[in-house]
Short mmCIF file of C-alpha atoms in Angstrom, two decimals:
data_model
loop_
_atom_site.label_atom_id
_atom_site.label_comp_id
_atom_site.label_asym_id
_atom_site.label_seq_id
_atom_site.Cartn_x
_atom_site.Cartn_y
_atom_site.Cartn_z
CA MET A 1 70.78 88.60 -12.68
CA SER A 2 72.82 88.18 -9.89
CA ALA A 3 74.51 85.23 -8.93
CA TYR A 4 72.23 84.68 -5.79
CA GLY A 5 69.46 84.49 -8.58
CA HIS A 6 71.09 81.98 -11.16
CA GLN A 7 71.70 79.68 -8.36
CA MET A 8 68.20 79.70 -7.12
CA GLU A 9 67.31 78.99 -10.93
CA ARG A 10 69.60 76.12 -11.13
CA GLU A 11 68.20 74.74 -7.97
CA PHE A 12 64.62 74.61 -8.77
CA SER A 13 65.32 73.01 -12.43
CA SER A 14 67.33 70.59 -10.35
CA GLN A 15 64.19 69.33 -8.21
CA SER A 16 61.62 69.96 -10.86
CA LEU A 17 63.99 67.31 -12.57
CA LEU A 18 64.35 65.09 -9.79
CA SER A 19 60.33 65.02 -9.01
CA ARG A 20 59.92 63.88 -12.83
CA GLU A 21 62.38 60.98 -12.67
CA GLU A 22 61.02 60.02 -9.15
CA THR A 23 57.10 60.08 -10.96
CA ALA A 24 58.37 58.28 -13.95
CA SER A 25 60.17 55.44 -12.12
CA GLY A 26 57.70 55.17 -9.17
CA SER A 27 54.88 52.50 -9.17
CA GLN A 28 51.97 54.81 -9.56
CA TYR A 29 49.37 54.95 -12.30
CA VAL A 30 47.78 58.42 -13.31
CA LEU A 31 44.47 58.83 -14.48
CA GLU A 32 43.23 61.31 -16.67
CA SER A 33 41.51 62.44 -13.78
CA GLY A 34 44.53 63.33 -11.96
CA PHE A 35 43.77 60.08 -9.67
CA TYR A 36 47.06 58.08 -8.64
CA MET A 37 46.64 54.51 -7.78
CA LYS A 38 49.47 52.06 -6.90
CA SER A 39 49.59 48.63 -8.57
CA PHE A 40 48.96 46.51 -5.17
CA ALA A 41 45.75 48.70 -5.03
CA ALA A 42 44.64 48.13 -8.52
CA THR A 43 45.10 44.47 -8.00
CA ILE A 44 42.52 44.61 -4.94
CA PHE A 45 39.95 46.61 -6.85
CA ILE A 46 40.15 44.42 -9.85
CA ALA A 47 39.88 41.26 -7.41
CA GLY A 48 37.00 42.62 -5.71
CA LEU A 49 35.22 43.26 -8.96
CA LEU A 50 35.68 39.57 -9.90
CA ILE A 51 34.35 38.73 -6.09
CA VAL A 52 31.15 40.42 -6.99
CA GLY A 53 30.61 38.94 -10.07
CA VAL A 54 30.86 35.37 -9.06
CA LEU A 55 28.60 36.38 -6.26
CA LEU A 56 26.42 37.67 -8.78
CA VAL A 57 26.61 34.26 -10.78
CA THR A 58 25.97 32.33 -7.80
CA LEU A 59 23.05 34.05 -6.60
CA ILE A 60 21.34 33.65 -9.68
CA VAL A 61 22.11 29.92 -10.15
CA THR A 62 20.94 29.56 -6.55
CA LEU A 63 17.67 31.31 -7.15
CA ALA A 64 17.40 28.95 -10.47
CA VAL A 65 17.80 25.65 -8.55
CA MET A 66 15.49 26.97 -5.90
CA LEU A 67 12.88 27.91 -8.22
CA GLN A 68 13.09 24.38 -9.74
CA SER A 69 12.71 22.37 -6.64
CA CYS A 70 9.88 24.17 -5.61
CA GLU A 71 7.98 23.40 -9.20
CA SER A 72 9.16 19.65 -8.71
CA ARG A 73 7.47 19.80 -5.25
CA SER A 74 4.54 21.35 -6.43
CA LYS A 75 4.15 19.07 -8.89
CA GLY A 76 4.81 16.13 -6.37
CA VAL A 77 2.03 17.38 -4.12
CA VAL A 78 -0.08 17.34 -7.16
CA GLU A 79 0.59 13.51 -7.78
CA ILE A 80 0.30 12.81 -4.17
CA GLU A 81 -2.97 14.43 -4.16
CA LYS A 82 -4.13 12.40 -7.16
CA ALA A 83 -3.17 9.26 -6.24
CA SER A 84 -4.96 9.96 -2.89
CA ASP A 85 -8.05 10.56 -4.56
CA SER A 86 -7.76 7.34 -6.46
CA TYR A 87 -6.92 5.16 -3.33
CA HIS A 88 -10.33 6.60 -1.70
CA TYR A 89 -12.34 6.42 -4.98
CA CYS A 90 -11.43 2.72 -5.81
CA LYS A 91 -11.78 2.27 -1.85
CA ALA A 92 -15.34 3.49 -1.86
CA PHE A 93 -15.85 1.29 -5.19
CA ALA A 94 -14.66 -1.80 -3.58
CA LEU A 95 -17.61 -1.94 -1.14
CA HIS A 96 -20.05 -0.71 -3.96
CA GLY A 97 -18.66 -3.61 -6.02
CA GLU A 98 -19.20 -6.07 -3.16
CA LEU A 99 -22.36 -4.87 -2.35
CA ASN A 100 -23.82 -5.21 -5.81
CA SER A 101 -21.47 -8.11 -6.91
CA LEU A 102 -19.99 -6.48 -9.55
CA GLU A 103 -17.78 -8.26 -12.28
CA GLU A 104 -14.29 -7.67 -13.77
CA PRO A 105 -15.69 -5.49 -17.03
CA GLU A 106 -17.28 -2.98 -14.71
CA ILE A 107 -14.39 -2.44 -12.39
CA PRO A 108 -12.50 1.02 -13.54
CA PRO A 109 -9.52 0.82 -15.02
CA VAL A 110 -7.83 3.52 -12.59
CA CYS A 111 -8.51 0.84 -9.72
CA TRP A 112 -6.74 -2.17 -11.15
CA ASN A 113 -3.20 -1.21 -10.58
CA LEU A 114 -4.07 -0.18 -7.07
CA ALA A 115 -5.78 -3.66 -6.38
CA ILE A 116 -2.85 -5.21 -7.56
CA HIS A 117 -0.56 -3.11 -5.44
CA TYR A 118 -2.91 -3.67 -2.43
CA ILE A 119 -1.62 -7.58 -2.93
CA GLU A 120 1.66 -7.40 -4.06
CA GLY A 121 2.80 -4.58 -1.57
CA GLY A 122 1.64 -6.52 1.48
CA GLU A 123 -1.15 -4.67 2.68
CA TYR A 124 -3.56 -7.74 2.04
CA GLU A 125 -1.24 -9.90 3.98
CA ARG A 126 -1.72 -7.45 7.11
CA ASP A 127 -5.44 -7.07 6.42
CA LEU A 128 -5.93 -10.89 6.64
CA ASN A 129 -3.71 -11.29 9.64
CA PHE A 130 -5.17 -8.51 11.44
CA THR A 131 -8.73 -10.14 10.68
CA ILE A 132 -7.89 -13.56 11.70
CA SER A 133 -6.20 -12.12 15.04
CA MET A 134 -9.69 -10.67 15.81
CA ILE A 135 -11.75 -13.88 15.16
CA GLU A 136 -9.39 -15.75 17.37
CA SER A 137 -9.34 -13.34 20.15
CA PHE A 138 -13.16 -13.17 20.21
CA PHE A 139 -13.38 -16.92 20.51
CA ASP A 140 -10.87 -17.00 23.19
CA THR A 141 -13.50 -15.46 25.53
CA ILE A 142 -16.27 -17.89 24.89
CA SER A 143 -16.50 -21.69 24.88
CA PRO A 144 -19.11 -23.92 23.17
CA SER A 145 -21.83 -25.23 25.19
CA ASP A 146 -22.54 -28.50 26.83
CA ASN A 147 -25.55 -29.03 24.26
CA HIS A 148 -23.27 -28.99 21.25
CA LEU A 149 -25.95 -26.73 19.81
CA ASP A 150 -23.52 -23.84 19.24
CA ALA A 151 -22.07 -23.74 15.40
CA VAL A 152 -19.76 -21.34 13.31
CA LEU A 153 -20.55 -20.79 9.63
CA MET A 154 -17.92 -20.40 7.47
CA ASP A 155 -18.03 -19.67 3.73
CA ILE A 156 -16.21 -22.55 1.86
CA ASP A 157 -16.15 -20.76 -1.48
CA ASP A 158 -13.87 -18.68 0.05
CA ILE A 159 -11.39 -21.74 0.59
CA LEU A 160 -12.00 -23.09 -2.91
CA ALA A 161 -12.09 -19.93 -4.75
CA SER A 162 -8.93 -20.49 -6.55
CA ASN A 163 -8.87 -22.40 -9.93
CA HIS A 164 -5.91 -24.35 -8.75
CA THR A 165 -6.09 -27.11 -6.17
CA TYR A 166 -3.63 -27.07 -3.34
CA SER A 167 -2.83 -30.26 -1.50
CA HIS A 168 -2.32 -30.33 2.20
CA GLN A 169 1.10 -30.95 2.06
CA SER A 170 1.58 -28.08 -0.31
CA MET A 171 -0.19 -25.59 2.51
CA HIS A 172 2.19 -26.75 4.65
CA GLN A 173 5.01 -25.94 2.69
CA GLN A 174 3.66 -22.35 1.80
CA GLN A 175 3.15 -22.17 5.82
CA PHE A 176 6.98 -22.37 6.09
CA ASN A 177 7.72 -20.02 3.09
CA GLN A 178 5.63 -17.66 4.40
CA TYR A 179 6.09 -17.58 8.40
CA GLY A 180 9.76 -19.15 8.14
CA SER A 181 10.94 -16.33 5.79
CA ASN A 182 8.60 -13.31 7.46
CA LYS A 183 8.50 -11.70 4.23
CA PRO A 184 5.24 -10.06 2.19
CA SER A 185 3.31 -12.32 -0.24
CA GLY A 186 4.95 -10.42 -3.04
CA SER A 187 2.73 -12.05 -5.56
CA ILE A 188 -1.14 -13.01 -5.93
CA GLU A 189 -0.54 -16.40 -6.12
CA ASN A 190 1.33 -16.50 -2.96
CA ALA A 191 -1.40 -14.34 -1.38
CA ALA A 192 -4.03 -17.12 -2.63
CA ASN A 193 -1.62 -19.68 -0.94
CA LEU A 194 -1.63 -18.03 2.56
CA LYS A 195 -5.31 -17.14 2.88
CA HIS A 196 -5.90 -20.89 2.38
CA TRP A 197 -3.73 -21.78 4.81
CA ARG A 198 -4.87 -18.86 7.66
CA ILE A 199 -8.38 -19.99 7.04
CA LEU A 200 -7.02 -23.64 7.83
CA GLU A 201 -5.38 -22.91 10.29
CA LEU A 202 -8.23 -20.82 11.64
CA TYR A 203 -10.84 -24.02 10.90
CA VAL A 204 -8.51 -26.47 13.08
CA LYS A 205 -8.21 -24.40 15.96
CA LEU A 206 -11.74 -23.82 16.22
CA LYS A 207 -12.63 -27.39 15.79
CA SER A 208 -10.01 -28.44 18.50
CA ARG A 209 -11.83 -26.51 20.55
CA GLY A 210 -14.97 -28.32 20.17
CA TRP A 211 -16.89 -26.11 17.92
CA SER A 212 -19.32 -27.20 15.30
CA LEU A 213 -18.22 -26.11 11.96
CA ILE A 214 -20.86 -25.39 9.43
CA LEU A 215 -19.62 -24.68 5.98
CA LEU A 216 -21.75 -22.84 3.59
CA SER A 217 -21.44 -22.94 -0.21
CA ARG A 218 -22.92 -21.32 -3.22
CA LYS A 219 -22.64 -24.26 -5.71
CA PRO A 220 -25.56 -26.53 -6.70
CA GLU A 221 -25.78 -29.82 -4.61
CA ARG A 222 -25.05 -31.90 -7.48
CA GLN A 223 -21.63 -31.22 -6.97
CA ARG A 224 -21.30 -31.66 -3.22
CA ASN A 225 -19.00 -35.20 -3.74
CA VAL A 226 -16.43 -32.83 -5.92
CA THR A 227 -16.77 -30.33 -3.20
CA ALA A 228 -16.13 -32.48 -0.19
CA GLU A 229 -12.97 -34.09 -1.89
CA GLN A 230 -11.78 -30.73 -2.54
CA LEU A 231 -12.08 -29.79 1.03
CA LYS A 232 -10.10 -32.70 2.31
CA ALA A 233 -7.47 -32.50 -0.19
CA VAL A 234 -6.58 -29.42 1.15
CA GLY A 235 -6.73 -30.37 4.71
CA PHE A 236 -10.63 -29.46 5.68
CA ASN A 237 -11.88 -32.27 7.41
CA GLY A 238 -14.59 -33.23 10.38
CA TRP A 239 -17.13 -30.60 9.68
CA SER A 240 -20.58 -30.80 11.12
CA SER A 241 -22.36 -30.21 8.06
CA LEU A 242 -22.03 -28.86 4.36
CA ILE A 243 -24.92 -26.85 2.71
CA MET A 244 -24.90 -26.44 -0.74
CA ARG A 245 -27.83 -25.14 -2.96
CA ALA A 246 -31.08 -26.97 -3.66
CA ASP A 247 -32.32 -26.62 -7.67
CA SER A 248 -35.18 -24.60 -6.22
CA GLU A 249 -32.50 -22.40 -4.51
CA MET A 250 -30.47 -21.68 -7.58
CA GLU A 251 -32.47 -18.94 -8.87
CA MET A 252 -32.30 -17.19 -5.58
CA GLU A 253 -30.19 -14.02 -4.61
CA THR A 254 -26.94 -15.53 -2.99
CA TRP A 255 -27.87 -13.11 0.20
CA GLU A 256 -31.53 -14.54 0.26
CA TYR A 257 -30.22 -18.19 -0.03
CA PHE A 258 -27.63 -17.72 2.84
CA ARG A 259 -30.55 -15.82 5.05
CA THR A 260 -32.87 -18.73 4.48
CA ARG A 261 -30.65 -21.13 5.54
CA ARG A 262 -29.52 -19.49 8.50
CA THR A 263 -33.20 -19.23 9.51
CA ALA A 264 -34.09 -22.90 9.07
CA MET A 265 -30.80 -23.90 11.40
CA LYS A 266 -32.33 -21.36 14.12
CA GLU A 267 -35.80 -23.16 13.74
CA GLU A 268 -33.96 -26.48 14.19
CA GLY A 269 -32.68 -25.15 17.51
CA THR A 270 -29.16 -24.52 16.13
CA GLN A 271 -27.27 -21.33 17.79
CA ILE A 272 -25.40 -19.67 15.64
CA ILE A 273 -22.24 -17.91 17.25
CA SER A 274 -20.71 -16.14 14.24
CA VAL A 275 -20.48 -16.11 10.66
CA ILE A 276 -17.29 -16.04 8.63
CA SER A 277 -16.71 -15.00 5.11
CA SER A 278 -14.97 -12.36 2.72
CA GLN A 279 -18.24 -11.82 0.66
CA LEU A 280 -21.26 -9.67 2.09
CA ASP A 281 -24.07 -11.63 0.76
CA ALA A 282 -23.29 -14.09 3.42
CA LEU A 283 -23.22 -11.66 5.77
CA THR A 284 -26.17 -9.90 5.18
CA GLY A 285 -29.85 -10.42 6.60
CA SER A 286 -30.92 -11.95 9.79
CA SER A 287 -30.09 -14.99 12.15
CA LEU A 288 -26.03 -13.87 12.10
CA GLY A 289 -25.39 -14.83 15.31
CA LYS A 290 -23.42 -12.73 18.24
CA ARG A 291 -20.72 -11.89 15.83
CA VAL A 292 -19.73 -11.58 11.62
CA PHE A 293 -16.46 -11.13 10.40
CA LYS A 294 -15.32 -10.35 7.15
CA LEU A 295 -12.21 -11.29 5.86
CA PRO A 296 -10.52 -9.28 3.54
CA LYS A 297 -11.17 -9.48 -0.51
CA PRO A 298 -9.03 -7.44 -3.13
CA LEU A 299 -11.20 -5.61 -5.63
CA HIS A 300 -9.39 -7.64 -8.38
CA TYR A 301 -10.87 -10.11 -10.44
CA ASN A 302 -8.58 -11.63 -13.56
CA SER A 303 -9.18 -15.01 -14.98
CA GLN A 304 -5.74 -15.61 -15.17
CA THR A 305 -4.77 -15.41 -12.02
CA PRO A 306 -6.28 -17.05 -8.76
CA THR A 307 -9.03 -15.49 -7.31
CA LEU A 308 -9.01 -14.25 -3.62
#
């Protein structure tokens, strides 16, 4: 081999050795497939895989939460529909119960809690106040005649329905507690107190405007003196007449008893302007006057609590 050939061989060997050293000392990775990747690029690749994995896990967790939320919402809708159905059922049953004078054992258990909530939630108080306002608005538009034959009939069994006896002073205290604090009644006993006060307030207002007030009761005539004393004890005075059931009327249906007494008043010349009661038996039949007003009455009869 010539000198020139040996020189070329040595230069090629040197270049090959230098290339191998650079490859060994450089920051490259050699794959079996022949693909080369630097360390920085490998780091980015691995980080990308981790991000994709995190995103997939996040997506799965989000879908699971959304599915659970939809299930809870669907369950809530079903419960609301059930509560709404119970409310409308008990509302219809309340009217049925009043028309037929049903007693406590005949009330469906599903209606008991709703009836208590109607009182303790403040709905009864609002309904009572609205009704009293309607009565006052009606009487603001008319005046008693000069012949003093106009009369307003009030059911006193609404006034004396509670087993507790409230003095006139305690009812003034109840007025302060209710209207001074401006809070819902909150309990059955407080609601009974409020009803007594609101009816008394209406009674006094009608009496001061010159209306003749005739009080009706389902109680027998022999309890007249006791009933009159109870009325005076809670602030009711100056009524025109107190009508109670004679012995011959005790076997009559209450609606028939009330209708008979109203018919007799009309024949005697009394002009009935209005009848006010929370019970339908007093608001049924003829000779009811120009306007009848039904006070709200919760569907709840419990001997351990005041009856409203």
